[in-house]
Amino acid sequence: MRRKALVAGVFVLAAGLVLWQKLPQLELGRYTSKPADWDKRREKVKEAFESSWDAYSKYAWGQDQFHPISKKGSQMSPDGLGWIIVDSLDTLMIMNLTDRLSTARKWVQRSLNYDQDQDVNTFETTIRMLGGLLSAHYLASQLPDVSSRRDYVYLSKAVDLADRLLGAYESDSGIPYASINLRTMKGIPSHTDGGSSSTAEAATLQMEMKYLANLTRNEIYWRKAEKVMKVLDDNGMEGGLLPIFVNAQTGRFTSREIRLGSRGDSYYEYLIKQYLQTSGQEPIYLEMWEQALAGIQKHLITTTQHSNLKFVAELPNGIGSPLSPKMDHLVCFLPGSIALGATGGLPEAKARKAPGWNAEKDQQMQLARELTKTCWGMYKVTETGLAPEIAWFNADNGALQSTPGNRPLPATRNSKALWEKDYIVKPLDAHNLQRPETVESLFMMWRITNDPIYREWGWEIFKAFEKYTVLNDGEGHASLNEVNSIPPPLRDNMESFWLAETLKYLYLLFSPNDFLPLTDVVFNTEAHIFPRIRQDKFQTGWERIPSRRN
């Protein structure tokens, strides 16, 4: 059901889009050089993965964390949780690194044990470990040369882990506790934030649990995760925008703060992805996505002062309060999700000819393009060409003091000099953790629009990673402490999502479009790959309160 708030004319983006496409500004990415050798570029990404993986294998094999500068690893529990190995399984498969995969598979079979007296974060363990195991199980049956008689181990370990995670859902409301003890299977409230769970973390467990239910025919996984959506939605928040903290016992929100960065981001991502995961057979999630997207457009999108770049602001005190001109890099998942929701994963040219295409979808694609450009700008304006963890923006006070509403937004001015005036990188926000969100959206936008600019931007980002994050001895990559210092100071850390997400999305960005097509698969928030499934085992078990549908 289309939301009434999604009316034509919310944004006047088309003029700016056309202008941008016509401007021959090489500095902002209008490339006119000879066609690139994308196979060669894809191999460069593969080589970066091999370098990172081999350094980890040499110095920290079986450890949950890798410190590439000091050449050592560390554990998150006494026996380890498989953090890096499990998170990387499907990347090994996609890149057809069969020897390394065989070693990793043997480790999972022989050494991975979740029967530990260890508290773990419910969300992170679900998206990385459960998601990684389920994705490996799926891809082992889909990709040539990566299957083995030991592949049963992926699903077996996934079931064992999921059964332990179920205890997190045993709150009075059904909202999962922030943490869970793997051995006792008892949920643990957050030690911070007044004991509340974060909205994103509570509502970013559904794809994993629903796919496992589909595989095992065990309905409990589906129902436990699904109930979270009803409890959150029953709060009846305006515009489909949810505060970032929720009490696990009462199911009521404990703050007014709204943002699409940390603590809020993947709630919105999983609305549209749940709908696509079950092949459009759960329209309730499409309705919630469209309502939330209308709310984002109405309440959060505004422009910078000098170049009129569109960005997603925050509402520290809820709807009706002034906006904060802050945008986490985490928010950069959004343009890819918008494009995915508008087209269903079809190429845009094909989607425009399909029944149901309308002015709202056209407007959504324009917004996706504009926000992708803003995310690219986070890289373009820094000295290293790598984005900070958080960007702040110069914006007119008038644009921040009231809800943007339906007022037309001016066309973007594509000048690097103006962009540099609009982005503010504060010292505490200037680190780069090798995050994937922008390259995720570049991948989605390339697959959907077929505009080569997104591949070129991805290549520029990859070259910056290669220039500034590779260690002097060539053994692996590290995070950065400061993106505006040359040379940038390195952090003695390599995030697992560098292997699981960032390099995976770059590899897929440079791969043929028929490899893992978006019409067949859905990526979880850790870039683990699940098939689109037919909802023939379990039906949606809840309905929205009638007033929420208006």
XYZ file of C-alpha atoms in Angstrom:
550
model
C 0.000 0.000 0.000
C 1.482 3.342 -1.028
C 1.935 5.864 1.773
C 0.146 9.159 1.251
C 3.248 11.048 2.374
C 5.099 9.875 -0.707
C 3.690 12.531 -2.971
C 5.179 13.849 -6.140
C 7.165 16.980 -5.618
C 8.802 16.196 -2.293
C 12.112 16.845 -3.956
C 13.107 18.562 -7.127
C 16.131 16.411 -7.816
C 15.759 15.701 -11.491
C 17.246 18.982 -12.636
C 20.305 18.506 -10.493
C 20.699 14.933 -11.675
C 20.579 15.912 -15.334
C 23.047 18.739 -14.728
C 25.446 16.403 -12.948
C 25.294 13.865 -15.743
C 26.143 16.518 -18.334
C 29.019 18.184 -16.482
C 32.395 17.029 -17.819
C 34.065 17.370 -14.415
C 36.683 14.668 -14.092
C 37.389 15.656 -10.478
C 33.867 14.596 -9.484
C 33.932 11.422 -11.461
C 32.726 11.978 -15.035
C 35.230 9.619 -16.567
C 35.928 9.811 -20.281
C 39.004 7.577 -20.528
C 39.093 4.318 -22.475
C 37.020 1.421 -21.107
C 38.515 -0.138 -18.000
C 39.609 -3.757 -17.682
C 37.194 -4.745 -14.948
C 38.425 -8.334 -14.805
C 41.882 -7.027 -13.983
C 40.514 -4.665 -11.370
C 38.509 -7.492 -9.808
C 41.744 -9.522 -9.560
C 43.380 -6.608 -7.741
C 40.631 -6.769 -5.122
C 41.143 -10.510 -4.840
C 44.864 -9.957 -4.295
C 44.069 -7.498 -1.486
C 41.863 -10.099 0.159
C 44.579 -12.741 -0.197
C 47.137 -10.411 1.379
C 44.866 -9.668 4.347
C 43.771 -13.274 4.797
C 47.285 -14.678 4.504
C 48.631 -12.220 7.076
C 45.850 -13.235 9.451
C 46.514 -16.917 8.785
C 50.248 -16.493 9.389
C 50.080 -14.521 12.617
C 46.657 -15.024 14.196
C 45.022 -18.165 12.826
C 41.928 -19.114 14.809
C 41.913 -15.830 16.708
C 38.857 -13.575 16.697
C 40.777 -10.338 16.184
C 43.858 -9.520 14.149
C 46.387 -6.803 14.943
C 48.383 -6.528 11.711
C 51.019 -4.072 12.943
C 52.044 -6.046 16.033
C 51.544 -9.316 14.095
C 49.346 -11.008 16.654
C 45.775 -11.992 17.336
C 43.444 -11.886 20.311
C 40.347 -13.757 21.397
C 36.890 -12.540 22.324
C 36.388 -15.662 24.461
C 38.746 -18.239 25.965
C 38.326 -20.641 23.043
C 37.496 -18.163 20.310
C 34.254 -17.630 18.417
C 35.405 -17.961 14.826
C 34.907 -14.244 14.302
C 37.204 -13.694 11.315
C 37.103 -17.189 9.825
C 33.319 -17.632 9.811
C 32.729 -14.053 8.678
C 34.998 -14.678 5.667
C 33.763 -18.085 4.490
C 31.475 -16.837 1.744
C 34.056 -14.336 0.477
C 36.482 -17.234 0.094
C 33.781 -19.035 -1.878
C 32.913 -16.092 -4.100
C 36.572 -15.511 -4.936
C 37.053 -19.249 -5.530
C 39.962 -19.464 -3.086
C 39.478 -23.185 -2.624
C 42.687 -24.074 -0.777
C 42.154 -21.371 1.819
C 38.480 -22.341 2.047
C 39.396 -25.967 2.711
C 41.598 -24.929 5.620
C 38.883 -22.677 7.016
C 36.240 -25.380 6.661
C 38.399 -27.857 8.583
C 38.851 -25.312 11.361
C 35.089 -24.786 11.597
C 34.520 -28.531 11.770
C 37.266 -29.379 14.249
C 37.775 -26.286 16.400
C 34.656 -24.100 16.444
C 32.698 -24.686 19.636
C 29.911 -22.437 20.879
C 29.457 -24.275 24.205
C 31.324 -21.582 26.120
C 30.592 -19.615 29.274
C 30.798 -16.409 27.307
C 28.595 -13.347 26.933
C 28.231 -12.199 23.337
C 26.357 -9.423 21.587
C 23.124 -10.885 20.209
C 23.101 -8.765 17.064
C 26.759 -9.045 16.093
C 26.791 -12.793 16.679
C 23.656 -13.213 14.585
C 24.676 -11.140 11.579
C 28.319 -12.230 11.466
C 28.447 -15.794 12.793
C 24.957 -17.154 12.130
C 24.774 -15.203 8.881
C 28.223 -16.372 7.811
C 27.433 -20.030 8.435
C 24.090 -19.855 6.627
C 25.591 -18.029 3.659
C 28.357 -20.632 3.382
C 25.721 -23.376 3.506
C 23.813 -21.738 0.663
C 26.763 -20.923 -1.578
C 28.296 -24.381 -1.157
C 25.362 -25.699 -3.172
C 25.420 -22.899 -5.744
C 29.000 -22.149 -6.752
C 31.256 -24.568 -8.622
C 34.427 -25.898 -7.015
C 33.629 -24.866 -3.434
C 31.546 -27.824 -2.245
C 32.824 -30.605 -0.005
C 31.473 -33.579 1.879
C 32.133 -31.521 5.015
C 29.643 -28.820 4.017
C 27.081 -30.227 6.444
C 29.101 -28.563 9.175
C 27.884 -25.069 8.243
C 24.219 -25.801 8.894
C 25.006 -27.961 11.915
C 26.977 -25.178 13.583
C 24.305 -22.647 12.598
C 21.558 -24.643 14.331
C 23.667 -25.039 17.476
C 24.396 -21.306 17.580
C 20.815 -20.233 16.847
C 19.469 -22.465 19.610
C 21.782 -20.704 22.044
C 20.728 -17.290 20.786
C 17.035 -18.028 21.329
C 17.427 -17.251 25.026
C 17.994 -13.594 24.165
C 14.342 -13.345 23.101
C 12.996 -14.470 26.492
C 12.120 -10.985 27.709
C 8.617 -10.026 28.794
C 8.011 -8.215 25.498
C 9.919 -10.488 23.135
C 12.434 -7.757 22.314
C 15.817 -9.518 22.498
C 18.295 -8.619 25.176
C 21.457 -6.921 23.971
C 23.609 -9.919 24.934
C 23.360 -13.650 25.585
C 25.482 -16.148 27.482
C 26.211 -18.935 25.035
C 26.357 -21.705 27.634
C 23.504 -20.745 29.942
C 21.447 -19.333 27.052
C 20.262 -16.517 29.312
C 19.696 -13.051 27.907
C 21.582 -10.126 29.416
C 20.403 -6.488 29.336
C 22.818 -3.906 28.000
C 25.378 -2.676 30.517
C 24.909 0.810 29.069
C 22.002 2.877 27.740
C 19.925 2.193 30.823
C 19.773 -1.496 29.985
C 17.910 -0.852 26.749
C 18.445 -2.747 23.530
C 19.155 -0.732 20.414
C 16.419 -0.631 17.804
C 18.710 -1.580 14.936
C 20.139 -4.540 16.814
C 16.740 -5.880 17.852
C 15.320 -5.543 14.340
C 18.280 -6.880 12.365
C 17.987 -10.550 13.266
C 15.018 -11.472 11.136
C 16.600 -12.496 7.821
C 18.965 -14.915 9.501
C 16.345 -16.541 11.713
C 13.755 -16.754 8.941
C 16.174 -18.386 6.513
C 17.198 -20.913 9.165
C 13.520 -21.668 9.840
C 13.008 -22.207 6.132
C 15.942 -24.631 5.994
C 15.082 -26.622 9.125
C 11.286 -26.238 9.173
C 11.653 -25.219 12.819
C 9.090 -22.452 13.220
C 10.437 -21.128 16.505
C 13.246 -19.212 14.790
C 10.761 -17.451 12.515
C 8.286 -16.539 15.250
C 10.814 -15.293 17.796
C 12.419 -12.913 15.327
C 9.161 -11.907 13.679
C 7.531 -10.874 16.966
C 10.124 -8.127 17.362
C 8.680 -6.339 14.348
C 5.181 -6.271 15.815
C 6.336 -5.038 19.223
C 8.289 -2.177 17.666
C 5.534 -1.256 15.226
C 2.860 -1.268 17.946
C 4.563 1.785 19.463
C 2.937 3.759 16.642
C 5.778 6.156 15.950
C 5.171 9.072 13.592
C 6.344 8.774 10.017
C 7.657 5.238 10.464
C 10.758 6.665 12.167
C 11.795 4.845 15.315
C 13.859 6.060 18.280
C 17.131 4.228 18.732
C 16.610 2.556 22.147
C 13.880 0.184 23.324
C 13.242 -1.446 26.701
C 13.380 -5.217 26.318
C 10.890 -5.827 29.131
C 8.185 -3.360 28.120
C 8.819 -3.091 24.397
C 8.526 0.682 24.681
C 11.062 3.174 23.398
C 13.277 4.796 26.004
C 14.522 7.759 23.983
C 13.324 10.233 21.385
C 16.494 10.307 19.319
C 16.072 9.290 15.675
C 18.946 8.588 13.335
C 19.880 6.289 10.486
C 23.424 5.892 11.741
C 24.506 3.722 14.648
C 21.691 2.126 16.651
C 19.101 2.928 13.999
C 20.480 2.022 10.581
C 19.733 -1.602 9.793
C 16.170 -1.546 11.133
C 15.274 0.298 7.929
C 17.526 -1.883 5.776
C 15.783 -5.057 6.953
C 12.300 -3.726 6.223
C 12.823 -3.829 2.471
C 15.119 -6.848 2.593
C 12.617 -8.969 4.527
C 10.059 -8.196 1.837
C 12.467 -9.243 -0.895
C 13.750 -12.279 1.020
C 10.312 -13.876 1.000
C 9.771 -13.001 -2.661
C 7.260 -10.237 -2.064
C 4.888 -12.489 -0.131
C 5.015 -10.369 3.019
C 3.661 -6.994 1.898
C 3.549 -5.792 5.495
C 7.277 -5.070 5.301
C 6.993 -3.199 2.023
C 4.298 -1.052 3.601
C 6.530 -0.333 6.596
C 9.490 0.433 4.316
C 7.532 2.872 2.194
C 6.140 4.610 5.256
C 9.622 4.900 6.748
C 11.117 6.142 3.484
C 8.423 8.803 3.277
C 9.295 9.778 6.852
C 12.983 9.984 5.994
C 12.236 12.233 3.048
C 9.876 14.432 5.043
C 11.816 14.761 8.281
C 15.513 13.979 7.718
C 16.685 14.929 4.220
C 18.127 18.412 3.908
C 20.898 20.195 1.999
C 24.328 21.660 2.582
C 24.918 25.389 2.538
C 27.315 25.812 -0.387
C 26.767 22.950 -2.851
C 23.242 21.820 -1.926
C 24.335 18.223 -1.436
C 21.502 16.147 0.008
C 22.261 14.395 3.284
C 20.437 12.464 6.000
C 20.418 14.526 9.185
C 19.577 13.350 12.697
C 16.833 14.259 15.150
C 18.457 14.180 18.618
C 15.152 15.063 20.295
C 12.687 13.478 17.920
C 10.329 14.759 15.252
C 9.543 18.449 15.643
C 12.940 19.298 17.099
C 15.901 20.844 15.262
C 17.988 18.663 12.993
C 21.623 17.862 13.650
C 23.846 18.116 10.518
C 25.615 14.842 11.319
C 25.744 11.766 9.091
C 27.560 8.574 10.051
C 29.286 6.662 7.287
C 26.979 3.858 8.396
C 24.091 5.766 6.793
C 25.590 5.109 3.370
C 23.788 1.768 3.158
C 20.647 3.809 2.470
C 20.975 4.826 -1.208
C 21.553 1.220 -2.252
C 18.553 0.099 -0.218
C 16.378 2.823 -1.758
C 17.322 1.696 -5.263
C 16.768 -1.931 -4.316
C 13.324 -1.102 -2.963
C 12.328 0.936 -6.013
C 13.313 -1.714 -8.540
C 13.132 -4.944 -6.571
C 16.668 -5.632 -7.759
C 15.806 -5.450 -11.450
C 17.892 -3.269 -13.753
C 16.326 0.176 -13.676
C 15.591 0.171 -17.404
C 13.617 -3.043 -17.025
C 11.903 -1.962 -13.815
C 10.648 1.220 -15.487
C 8.763 -0.909 -18.035
C 7.209 -3.170 -15.415
C 3.684 -2.680 -14.029
C 3.656 -0.515 -10.935
C 6.413 1.909 -11.901
C 5.305 5.417 -11.032
C 6.487 8.907 -10.195
C 7.259 7.917 -6.603
C 9.707 5.245 -7.710
C 11.286 7.673 -10.138
C 11.717 10.125 -7.301
C 13.221 7.427 -5.086
C 15.822 6.601 -7.710
C 16.741 10.262 -7.985
C 17.176 10.424 -4.224
C 19.307 7.266 -4.286
C 21.599 8.895 -6.841
C 21.910 12.082 -4.832
C 22.694 10.302 -1.559
C 25.233 8.041 -3.257
C 26.974 11.178 -4.471
C 27.054 12.559 -0.928
C 28.567 9.325 0.373
C 31.173 9.418 -2.392
C 31.894 12.986 -1.349
C 32.926 11.761 2.112
C 35.883 10.137 0.355
C 36.525 12.794 -2.256
C 37.115 15.665 0.166
C 39.702 14.002 2.450
C 43.462 13.995 1.998
C 43.642 10.205 1.814
C 40.550 9.710 -0.325
C 39.067 7.600 2.474
C 35.965 8.544 4.423
C 35.848 9.471 8.095
C 33.670 7.522 10.479
C 31.331 10.513 10.775
C 30.809 13.554 8.576
C 29.282 16.849 9.675
C 27.896 19.364 7.207
C 27.654 23.095 6.826
C 23.939 23.817 6.588
C 21.855 26.953 6.939
C 20.264 27.302 10.361
C 16.901 27.647 8.707
C 17.316 24.246 7.095
C 17.946 22.680 10.505
C 15.394 24.408 12.692
C 12.269 22.892 11.194
C 11.092 19.755 9.458
C 12.174 19.821 5.809
C 8.659 18.695 4.887
C 7.624 18.873 1.279
C 9.570 21.970 0.310
C 11.573 21.653 -2.927
C 15.273 21.178 -2.429
C 17.698 23.025 -4.725
C 19.834 21.271 -7.305
C 23.304 20.154 -6.275
C 26.287 22.238 -7.382
C 29.049 19.913 -8.540
C 32.190 21.729 -7.542
C 34.859 20.086 -5.431
C 35.777 23.475 -3.965
C 32.204 23.922 -2.737
C 32.051 20.341 -1.487
C 35.149 20.944 0.610
C 33.379 23.854 2.292
C 30.389 21.697 3.150
C 32.045 18.642 4.729
C 33.386 18.980 8.256
C 35.600 16.237 9.701
C 36.060 16.571 13.451
C 39.207 15.073 15.033
C 37.321 12.448 17.050
C 35.465 11.315 13.929
C 38.398 11.225 11.505
C 39.253 7.524 11.738
C 38.491 5.003 8.993
C 37.633 1.426 10.000
C 37.572 0.031 6.437
C 33.780 0.190 6.497
C 31.670 -1.192 3.618
C 28.529 0.939 3.444
C 29.469 3.222 0.564
C 30.886 0.443 -1.601
C 27.762 -1.581 -0.803
C 25.623 1.183 -2.284
C 27.988 1.594 -5.226
C 27.558 -2.107 -5.960
C 23.771 -1.863 -5.732
C 23.649 1.299 -7.831
C 25.867 -0.163 -10.533
C 23.841 -3.347 -10.773
C 20.567 -1.402 -10.904
C 21.413 1.669 -13.004
C 24.263 0.291 -15.140
C 25.928 3.699 -14.825
C 29.721 3.131 -14.951
C 30.338 6.087 -12.670
C 29.623 3.847 -9.668
C 32.268 1.356 -10.711
C 34.766 4.175 -11.219
C 34.035 5.613 -7.790
C 34.515 2.162 -6.296
C 37.848 1.838 -8.057
C 38.972 5.203 -6.697
C 38.066 4.075 -3.167
C 39.888 0.780 -3.608
C 43.017 2.548 -4.853
C 42.954 4.763 -1.752
C 42.704 1.684 0.482
C 45.651 0.163 -1.368
C 47.701 3.334 -1.103
C 47.174 4.087 2.557
C 46.093 0.965 4.472
C 48.622 -1.606 3.206
C 51.422 -2.213 5.697
C 54.968 -1.394 4.658
C 55.926 -5.070 4.691
C 52.962 -5.881 2.441
C 51.425 -8.239 4.993
C 47.839 -7.161 5.316
C 45.817 -3.986 5.715
C 45.030 -1.853 8.766
C 42.472 0.728 9.808
C 43.392 4.435 9.896
C 43.404 6.855 12.802
C 43.227 10.007 10.678
C 41.995 10.377 7.096
C 43.319 13.910 6.647
C 46.956 13.244 7.534
C 49.583 12.168 4.990
C 50.893 9.639 5.728
C 47.918 8.614 7.851
C 48.618 7.018 11.239
C 47.551 3.376 11.251
C 45.492 1.533 13.844
C 46.706 -1.903 14.899
C 43.464 -3.501 13.828
C 41.804 -5.172 10.862
C 38.025 -5.415 11.138
C 36.445 -8.716 10.095
C 34.041 -6.795 7.869
C 37.010 -5.683 5.739
C 37.069 -9.306 4.541
C 33.373 -10.082 4.881
C 31.928 -6.929 3.330
C 34.203 -4.228 1.946
C 36.367 -6.412 -0.284
C 33.411 -8.633 -1.155
C 31.312 -5.722 -2.396
C 34.244 -4.308 -4.353
C 34.865 -7.717 -5.945
C 31.195 -8.008 -6.900
C 31.147 -4.403 -8.151
C 33.826 -5.365 -10.671
C 32.258 -8.762 -11.512
C 29.810 -9.567 -14.321
C 26.242 -8.610 -13.455
C 24.950 -12.163 -13.833
C 27.131 -13.355 -10.944
C 24.828 -13.574 -7.908
C 22.115 -11.377 -9.475
C 20.120 -9.129 -7.165
C 16.894 -10.742 -8.365
C 17.964 -14.085 -6.882
C 19.684 -13.212 -3.619
C 19.518 -10.799 -0.701
C 22.533 -9.637 1.299
C 22.240 -9.419 5.053
C 23.692 -6.404 6.835
C 27.078 -8.165 7.047
C 27.016 -8.899 3.274
C 26.209 -12.562 3.826
C 24.177 -13.984 0.992
C 20.789 -15.656 1.294
C 18.497 -16.867 -1.460
C 15.097 -15.369 -2.058
C 12.702 -17.988 -0.745
C 9.102 -18.898 -1.369
C 7.003 -18.394 1.719
C 5.392 -21.812 1.545
C 6.317 -23.072 5.023
C 5.352 -20.228 7.383
C 2.992 -17.296 6.946
C 3.363 -13.822 8.386
C 2.142 -14.168 11.951
C 1.070 -10.622 12.722
C -0.909 -7.648 11.458
C -0.383 -3.963 11.980
C -2.710 -2.004 14.232
C -5.208 -0.419 11.787
C -4.201 3.126 12.734
C -0.617 2.356 11.709
C -1.704 1.769 8.125
C -2.801 5.339 7.507
